[in-house]
Amino acid sequence: MLACFLEAPRKVAVKDVTVPKLAPGDILVRMEASGICGTDLEKIEGQLGPGGILGHEVSGTIEKVADNITDYKPGERVVAHHHVPCYQCPDCSNGNYTLCNEFRKTNIDPCGFAEYFRVPQYNVARAAVIPLPPELSFEEGAMIEPTACCIRAIRRAHVQKSDNVLVVGLGPTGLTQIQLIRNTTTGRIIGSDIVDARLKLGKKLGADETVNALTEDVPSQVRKMAKDGVDLTVVSTGNEKALSQAFNSVRRGGRILLFGAPSQGASYQLNVSELFSRQITLLSSYSCVEAEMEEATRLVREKRIDLKSLISDHFKLRDAEKALEFAKTSKTAIKTILVP
Ligand SMILES: [Zn+2]
Ligand SMILES: [Zn+2]
């Protein structure tokens, strides 16, 4: 089968490898759609530390199950989650599942950019194989994981009914967050990005206003719409420069939610006296767990979240190298999906 690996920083290769063998409790899935995430691109650039497994936004059809598996059958359409917590340690007991020591050790094998991938028993036993409802396409299925990450993040930000919110960075996750926030607040939602196509889509999906950060000063534009600044800013890009926009756009007593993964070792100079006197709360949210994966599936099925509008480009798995380069450099791409 074909699978795409990160061989060295900035060097990916699609290779012919053997289909993974199943141990008791494992499930083999035939990949039908696999989303390219910003973190895959950052891994390739070496910005998230050395090495890394590519592809974690996956859907597919069960090809084979281990002999002792009775809850799943070949032919079933599923979404699989790569990272799974233990649900027993102190972090898990506090609801900080994504901080669990086991979480990042778990993964699908060999990766999500593969014709077939094995979901290990550890994940299967913790409900990380989720049935994909018939009304959802495989492509929407591949976007359940990033949507679930957004659900977890927005929940951590405790959006109130009348909150004015700024979302900085309108990639697939920023655009999903706008929709989730729209479902909660009647306040104003403002989106900022540097790509006009994304700003346009932001408005279609629920933003009241958008600001092009290349040509306009985001904080002063924000204050035209929310005089004292916004209650919440979601930073949906890893670019630490976005933090200045966030810091200068939020009102006294407001919140900043860090969502986009900054590169390894990235730092930011912060006016701590202002942080203190304006009583600003900094929050972050990393990844998601099965409960949010299920909630994401439900929201898409109930048509309360539109993922189809975010899917912009498709590439064959054998062209993964080209697809990754495209996702990195394209000015029009929103979500790029690999298909078999
Ligand atoms: Zn991701
Ligand atoms: Zn745990």
Short mmCIF file of C-alpha atoms and ligand atoms in Angstrom, two decimals:
data_model
loop_
_atom_site.label_atom_id
_atom_site.label_comp_id
_atom_site.label_asym_id
_atom_site.label_seq_id
_atom_site.Cartn_x
_atom_site.Cartn_y
_atom_site.Cartn_z
CA MET A 1 0.00 0.00 0.00
CA LEU A 2 1.03 3.64 -0.33
CA ALA A 3 1.77 5.83 2.69
CA CYS A 4 3.37 9.23 3.10
CA PHE A 5 6.20 9.75 5.59
CA LEU A 6 8.23 12.64 6.91
CA GLU A 7 11.81 11.49 6.32
CA ALA A 8 13.68 14.63 7.35
CA PRO A 9 12.74 18.27 7.85
CA ARG A 10 11.12 19.47 4.59
CA LYS A 11 11.39 16.03 3.04
CA VAL A 12 8.27 13.92 2.63
CA ALA A 13 8.01 10.77 0.55
CA VAL A 14 5.20 8.50 -0.57
CA LYS A 15 6.38 4.92 -0.23
CA ASP A 16 5.18 1.42 -0.89
CA VAL A 17 4.90 -0.37 2.48
CA THR A 18 3.18 -3.49 3.80
CA VAL A 19 -0.38 -3.26 5.12
CA PRO A 20 -0.25 -3.28 8.96
CA LYS A 21 -0.95 -6.64 10.65
CA LEU A 22 -3.66 -6.75 13.29
CA ALA A 23 -3.10 -7.72 16.93
CA PRO A 24 -6.05 -8.65 19.19
CA GLY A 25 -8.44 -5.72 19.57
CA ASP A 26 -7.17 -3.85 16.48
CA ILE A 27 -9.13 -2.60 13.48
CA LEU A 28 -7.84 -2.00 9.95
CA VAL A 29 -9.43 0.91 8.08
CA ARG A 30 -9.26 1.65 4.36
CA MET A 31 -8.72 5.41 4.14
CA GLU A 32 -11.35 7.28 2.12
CA ALA A 33 -10.45 10.86 3.06
CA SER A 34 -7.61 12.40 5.03
CA GLY A 35 -7.38 16.12 5.76
CA ILE A 36 -4.16 18.12 5.68
CA CYS A 37 -3.83 20.04 8.94
CA GLY A 38 -1.72 23.13 9.58
CA THR A 39 0.17 21.07 12.15
CA ASP A 40 1.19 18.60 9.40
CA LEU A 41 2.74 21.51 7.51
CA GLU A 42 4.46 22.73 10.67
CA LYS A 43 5.81 19.22 11.36
CA ILE A 44 7.29 19.13 7.85
CA GLU A 45 8.99 22.49 8.43
CA GLY A 46 10.41 21.08 11.68
CA GLN A 47 8.53 23.72 13.67
CA LEU A 48 6.90 21.28 16.08
CA GLY A 49 10.11 19.45 16.96
CA PRO A 50 11.86 16.61 15.16
CA GLY A 51 10.05 13.80 13.36
CA GLY A 52 6.33 13.28 13.48
CA ILE A 53 3.56 11.18 12.02
CA LEU A 54 1.59 12.84 9.23
CA GLY A 55 -2.19 12.75 8.89
CA HIS A 56 -4.68 12.57 11.72
CA GLU A 57 -7.97 13.80 10.25
CA VAL A 58 -9.20 10.53 8.81
CA SER A 59 -12.30 8.69 7.74
CA GLY A 60 -12.67 5.39 5.96
CA THR A 61 -14.27 1.97 5.65
CA ILE A 62 -13.43 -0.86 8.01
CA GLU A 63 -11.45 -3.40 5.98
CA LYS A 64 -10.80 -6.00 8.66
CA VAL A 65 -11.23 -6.46 12.41
CA ALA A 66 -9.27 -8.66 14.85
CA ASP A 67 -10.96 -11.97 15.76
CA ASN A 68 -12.08 -10.77 19.18
CA ILE A 69 -13.82 -7.61 17.90
CA THR A 70 -17.60 -7.87 17.92
CA ASP A 71 -18.75 -4.22 18.00
CA TYR A 72 -17.42 -3.33 14.56
CA LYS A 73 -17.72 -5.07 11.18
CA PRO A 74 -15.93 -4.82 7.84
CA GLY A 75 -17.73 -2.45 5.47
CA GLU A 76 -18.76 0.03 8.17
CA ARG A 77 -18.02 3.72 7.53
CA VAL A 78 -16.03 5.27 10.38
CA VAL A 79 -13.99 8.16 11.65
CA ALA A 80 -10.95 7.26 13.76
CA HIS A 81 -9.29 9.39 16.39
CA HIS A 82 -5.50 9.10 16.63
CA HIS A 83 -4.80 10.38 20.18
CA VAL A 84 -6.65 8.85 23.12
CA PRO A 85 -6.29 9.51 26.86
CA CYS A 86 -6.26 6.84 29.58
CA TYR A 87 -9.35 8.25 31.34
CA GLN A 88 -7.83 7.30 34.73
CA CYS A 89 -4.87 9.52 35.64
CA PRO A 90 -5.15 12.77 37.64
CA ASP A 91 -5.23 14.90 34.46
CA CYS A 92 -8.03 12.77 33.03
CA SER A 93 -9.90 12.92 36.35
CA ASN A 94 -9.77 16.73 36.15
CA GLY A 95 -11.15 16.73 32.62
CA ASN A 96 -7.75 17.67 31.18
CA TYR A 97 -7.83 14.62 28.92
CA THR A 98 -5.59 16.08 26.24
CA LEU A 99 -2.83 16.61 28.84
CA CYS A 100 -2.85 12.90 29.76
CA ASN A 101 0.61 11.31 29.42
CA GLU A 102 -0.85 8.56 27.25
CA PHE A 103 -2.56 10.98 24.87
CA ARG A 104 0.36 11.83 22.59
CA LYS A 105 1.84 8.33 22.77
CA THR A 106 -1.17 6.87 20.99
CA ASN A 107 -1.59 7.02 17.21
CA ILE A 108 -2.85 5.23 14.16
CA ASP A 109 -0.38 3.03 12.28
CA PRO A 110 1.54 3.86 10.13
CA CYS A 111 -0.15 7.29 9.75
CA GLY A 112 -3.26 8.97 8.39
CA PHE A 113 -1.80 9.62 4.93
CA ALA A 114 -1.95 5.92 4.05
CA GLU A 115 -4.16 3.66 1.96
CA TYR A 116 -4.86 1.57 5.05
CA PHE A 117 -4.25 2.33 8.70
CA ARG A 118 -4.45 0.23 11.84
CA VAL A 119 -6.35 1.59 14.83
CA PRO A 120 -4.70 -0.05 17.87
CA GLN A 121 -6.65 -1.89 20.56
CA TYR A 122 -5.92 0.93 23.07
CA ASN A 123 -7.84 3.41 20.88
CA VAL A 124 -10.56 0.97 19.83
CA ALA A 125 -11.28 0.06 23.47
CA ARG A 126 -11.70 3.76 24.31
CA ALA A 127 -14.33 4.44 21.63
CA ALA A 128 -11.93 6.16 19.23
CA VAL A 129 -13.58 4.49 16.24
CA ILE A 130 -16.77 6.46 15.65
CA PRO A 131 -19.50 5.43 13.19
CA LEU A 132 -19.90 7.92 10.34
CA PRO A 133 -23.62 8.62 9.79
CA PRO A 134 -24.81 7.85 6.23
CA GLU A 135 -25.75 11.51 5.61
CA LEU A 136 -22.12 12.60 6.08
CA SER A 137 -19.59 12.25 3.28
CA PHE A 138 -16.15 10.77 3.95
CA GLU A 139 -14.73 14.25 3.44
CA GLU A 140 -16.95 15.67 6.14
CA GLY A 141 -15.88 12.67 8.21
CA ALA A 142 -12.25 13.68 7.80
CA MET A 143 -13.12 17.09 9.23
CA ILE A 144 -14.73 15.75 12.40
CA GLU A 145 -11.41 15.81 14.30
CA PRO A 146 -10.56 19.50 13.64
CA THR A 147 -14.19 20.41 14.34
CA ALA A 148 -14.00 18.55 17.65
CA CYS A 149 -10.84 20.51 18.56
CA CYS A 150 -12.79 23.71 17.91
CA ILE A 151 -15.68 22.52 20.07
CA ARG A 152 -13.34 21.83 22.97
CA ALA A 153 -11.65 25.21 22.54
CA ILE A 154 -14.84 27.24 22.32
CA ARG A 155 -16.23 25.46 25.36
CA ARG A 156 -13.09 26.41 27.33
CA ALA A 157 -13.69 30.05 26.37
CA HIS A 158 -17.17 30.05 27.97
CA VAL A 159 -18.81 32.15 25.29
CA GLN A 160 -21.70 34.17 26.75
CA LYS A 161 -24.91 35.03 24.93
CA SER A 162 -24.06 38.66 24.22
CA ASP A 163 -20.28 38.32 23.74
CA ASN A 164 -18.59 40.24 20.95
CA VAL A 165 -15.89 38.00 19.51
CA LEU A 166 -12.90 38.46 17.22
CA VAL A 167 -11.52 35.40 15.42
CA VAL A 168 -7.99 35.96 14.13
CA GLY A 169 -7.11 33.59 11.27
CA LEU A 170 -9.89 32.25 9.05
CA GLY A 171 -8.48 28.91 7.99
CA PRO A 172 -10.69 25.82 8.35
CA THR A 173 -10.62 26.01 12.16
CA GLY A 174 -11.25 29.75 12.41
CA LEU A 175 -14.19 29.33 10.03
CA THR A 176 -15.51 26.45 12.12
CA GLN A 177 -15.14 28.50 15.29
CA ILE A 178 -17.15 31.35 13.76
CA GLN A 179 -19.99 28.89 13.20
CA LEU A 180 -19.79 27.48 16.72
CA ILE A 181 -19.72 30.96 18.25
CA ARG A 182 -22.63 32.04 16.03
CA ASN A 183 -24.66 29.19 17.53
CA THR A 184 -24.07 30.71 20.99
CA THR A 185 -23.85 34.49 20.85
CA THR A 186 -26.11 37.22 19.53
CA GLY A 187 -23.17 39.65 19.86
CA ARG A 188 -20.96 40.74 16.98
CA ILE A 189 -18.50 38.33 15.42
CA ILE A 190 -15.53 39.82 13.58
CA GLY A 191 -13.09 37.75 11.54
CA SER A 192 -9.60 38.80 10.48
CA ASP A 193 -7.27 37.24 7.93
CA ILE A 194 -5.01 38.34 5.09
CA VAL A 195 -6.74 36.32 2.34
CA ASP A 196 -9.88 37.87 0.82
CA ALA A 197 -11.44 34.51 -0.12
CA ARG A 198 -11.32 33.50 3.53
CA LEU A 199 -12.84 36.78 4.69
CA LYS A 200 -15.69 36.31 2.23
CA LEU A 201 -16.35 32.79 3.50
CA GLY A 202 -16.18 34.07 7.09
CA LYS A 203 -19.10 36.37 6.36
CA LYS A 204 -21.06 33.61 4.69
CA LEU A 205 -20.60 31.36 7.73
CA GLY A 206 -21.65 33.85 10.39
CA ALA A 207 -19.20 36.73 10.86
CA ASP A 208 -20.86 40.15 10.96
CA GLU A 209 -17.73 41.94 9.81
CA THR A 210 -14.31 41.02 8.51
CA VAL A 211 -11.01 42.86 8.51
CA ASN A 212 -8.11 42.33 6.12
CA ALA A 213 -5.09 42.47 8.43
CA LEU A 214 -2.75 43.25 5.54
CA THR A 215 -4.44 46.49 4.62
CA GLU A 216 -6.21 47.52 7.82
CA ASP A 217 -5.31 47.91 11.48
CA VAL A 218 -7.31 45.19 13.21
CA PRO A 219 -7.66 46.70 16.73
CA SER A 220 -8.87 50.09 15.45
CA GLN A 221 -11.34 48.41 13.06
CA VAL A 222 -12.56 46.22 15.92
CA ARG A 223 -13.18 49.29 18.08
CA LYS A 224 -15.42 50.78 15.40
CA MET A 225 -17.68 47.78 15.88
CA ALA A 226 -17.21 47.11 19.58
CA LYS A 227 -16.33 50.43 21.21
CA ASP A 228 -14.55 49.02 24.28
CA GLY A 229 -13.01 46.06 22.47
CA VAL A 230 -14.29 42.50 22.17
CA ASP A 231 -15.10 40.17 25.07
CA LEU A 232 -13.15 37.31 23.51
CA THR A 233 -10.48 36.93 20.86
CA VAL A 234 -9.80 33.49 19.42
CA VAL A 235 -6.31 33.22 17.94
CA SER A 236 -6.72 30.59 15.26
CA THR A 237 -3.29 30.84 13.73
CA GLY A 238 0.11 29.78 15.01
CA ASN A 239 1.60 33.13 14.02
CA GLU A 240 2.57 34.84 17.27
CA LYS A 241 2.11 38.27 15.64
CA ALA A 242 -1.62 37.60 15.84
CA LEU A 243 -1.30 37.90 19.61
CA SER A 244 -0.76 41.64 19.29
CA GLN A 245 -4.00 41.95 17.37
CA ALA A 246 -5.70 39.90 20.05
CA PHE A 247 -4.20 41.79 22.97
CA ASN A 248 -5.07 45.18 21.51
CA SER A 249 -8.58 44.19 20.45
CA VAL A 250 -9.86 42.68 23.66
CA ARG A 251 -11.77 44.79 26.20
CA ARG A 252 -10.84 45.24 29.85
CA GLY A 253 -11.67 41.99 31.62
CA GLY A 254 -11.72 40.13 28.31
CA ARG A 255 -10.33 36.73 27.28
CA ILE A 256 -7.81 35.57 24.72
CA LEU A 257 -7.97 31.96 23.57
CA LEU A 258 -4.86 30.49 21.94
CA PHE A 259 -5.83 27.79 19.49
CA GLY A 260 -3.41 27.74 16.53
CA ALA A 261 -0.23 25.81 17.37
CA PRO A 262 2.75 28.20 17.62
CA SER A 263 6.08 26.89 16.33
CA GLN A 264 8.43 25.27 18.83
CA GLY A 265 10.04 27.78 21.17
CA ALA A 266 8.01 30.72 19.80
CA SER A 267 7.89 33.57 22.26
CA TYR A 268 6.04 36.82 22.55
CA GLN A 269 6.76 40.02 24.38
CA LEU A 270 3.80 40.90 26.51
CA ASN A 271 2.96 44.11 28.33
CA VAL A 272 2.34 42.41 31.67
CA SER A 273 1.39 45.62 33.47
CA GLU A 274 -1.45 46.00 30.99
CA LEU A 275 -2.31 42.32 31.27
CA PHE A 276 -2.61 42.94 35.02
CA SER A 277 -4.38 46.30 35.04
CA ARG A 278 -6.78 45.41 32.22
CA GLN A 279 -7.36 42.04 33.88
CA ILE A 280 -7.07 40.00 30.70
CA THR A 281 -7.35 36.22 30.81
CA LEU A 282 -5.12 34.09 28.58
CA LEU A 283 -6.48 30.64 27.79
CA SER A 284 -5.26 27.85 25.54
CA SER A 285 -6.81 24.72 24.16
CA TYR A 286 -5.05 21.71 22.68
CA SER A 287 -6.69 18.92 20.70
CA CYS A 288 -9.89 17.03 21.59
CA VAL A 289 -11.28 13.71 22.79
CA GLU A 290 -13.98 11.26 21.80
CA ALA A 291 -16.86 13.13 23.47
CA GLU A 292 -16.17 16.17 21.26
CA MET A 293 -15.71 13.94 18.18
CA GLU A 294 -19.22 12.61 18.79
CA GLU A 295 -20.60 16.08 19.38
CA ALA A 296 -18.99 17.30 16.15
CA THR A 297 -20.58 14.40 14.26
CA ARG A 298 -23.98 15.30 15.71
CA LEU A 299 -23.67 19.03 14.88
CA VAL A 300 -22.77 18.26 11.26
CA ARG A 301 -25.59 15.73 10.96
CA GLU A 302 -28.05 18.30 12.35
CA LYS A 303 -26.67 20.81 9.82
CA ARG A 304 -25.67 23.23 12.56
CA ILE A 305 -22.15 23.26 11.21
CA ASP A 306 -21.29 23.51 7.53
CA LEU A 307 -18.06 21.70 6.72
CA LYS A 308 -18.69 21.25 2.99
CA SER A 309 -18.04 24.95 2.35
CA LEU A 310 -14.58 24.57 3.88
CA ILE A 311 -13.41 21.73 1.62
CA SER A 312 -11.66 23.43 -1.27
CA ASP A 313 -9.19 20.98 -2.84
CA HIS A 314 -8.57 17.27 -3.38
CA PHE A 315 -5.42 15.36 -4.25
CA LYS A 316 -4.72 11.67 -4.68
CA LEU A 317 -2.66 10.08 -1.90
CA ARG A 318 0.11 9.26 -4.39
CA ASP A 319 0.39 13.03 -5.00
CA ALA A 320 0.66 13.80 -1.27
CA GLU A 321 3.93 15.67 -1.73
CA LYS A 322 2.30 18.01 -4.24
CA ALA A 323 -0.77 18.35 -2.03
CA LEU A 324 1.28 19.36 1.00
CA GLU A 325 3.20 21.93 -1.01
CA PHE A 326 -0.09 23.24 -2.39
CA ALA A 327 -1.67 23.47 1.08
CA LYS A 328 1.34 25.44 2.28
CA THR A 329 1.57 27.93 -0.58
CA SER A 330 -1.91 28.28 -2.06
CA LYS A 331 -3.70 31.59 -1.59
CA THR A 332 -7.09 30.05 -2.31
CA ALA A 333 -7.06 26.74 -0.41
CA ILE A 334 -9.19 26.39 2.71
CA LYS A 335 -9.11 22.65 3.42
CA THR A 336 -7.10 20.29 1.27
CA ILE A 337 -8.10 16.63 1.43
CA LEU A 338 -6.20 13.54 0.33
CA VAL A 339 -8.25 10.75 -1.24
CA PRO A 340 -7.15 7.22 -2.24
ZN ZN B 1 -5.23 18.78 13.11
ZN ZN B 2 -4.99 10.03 31.59
#
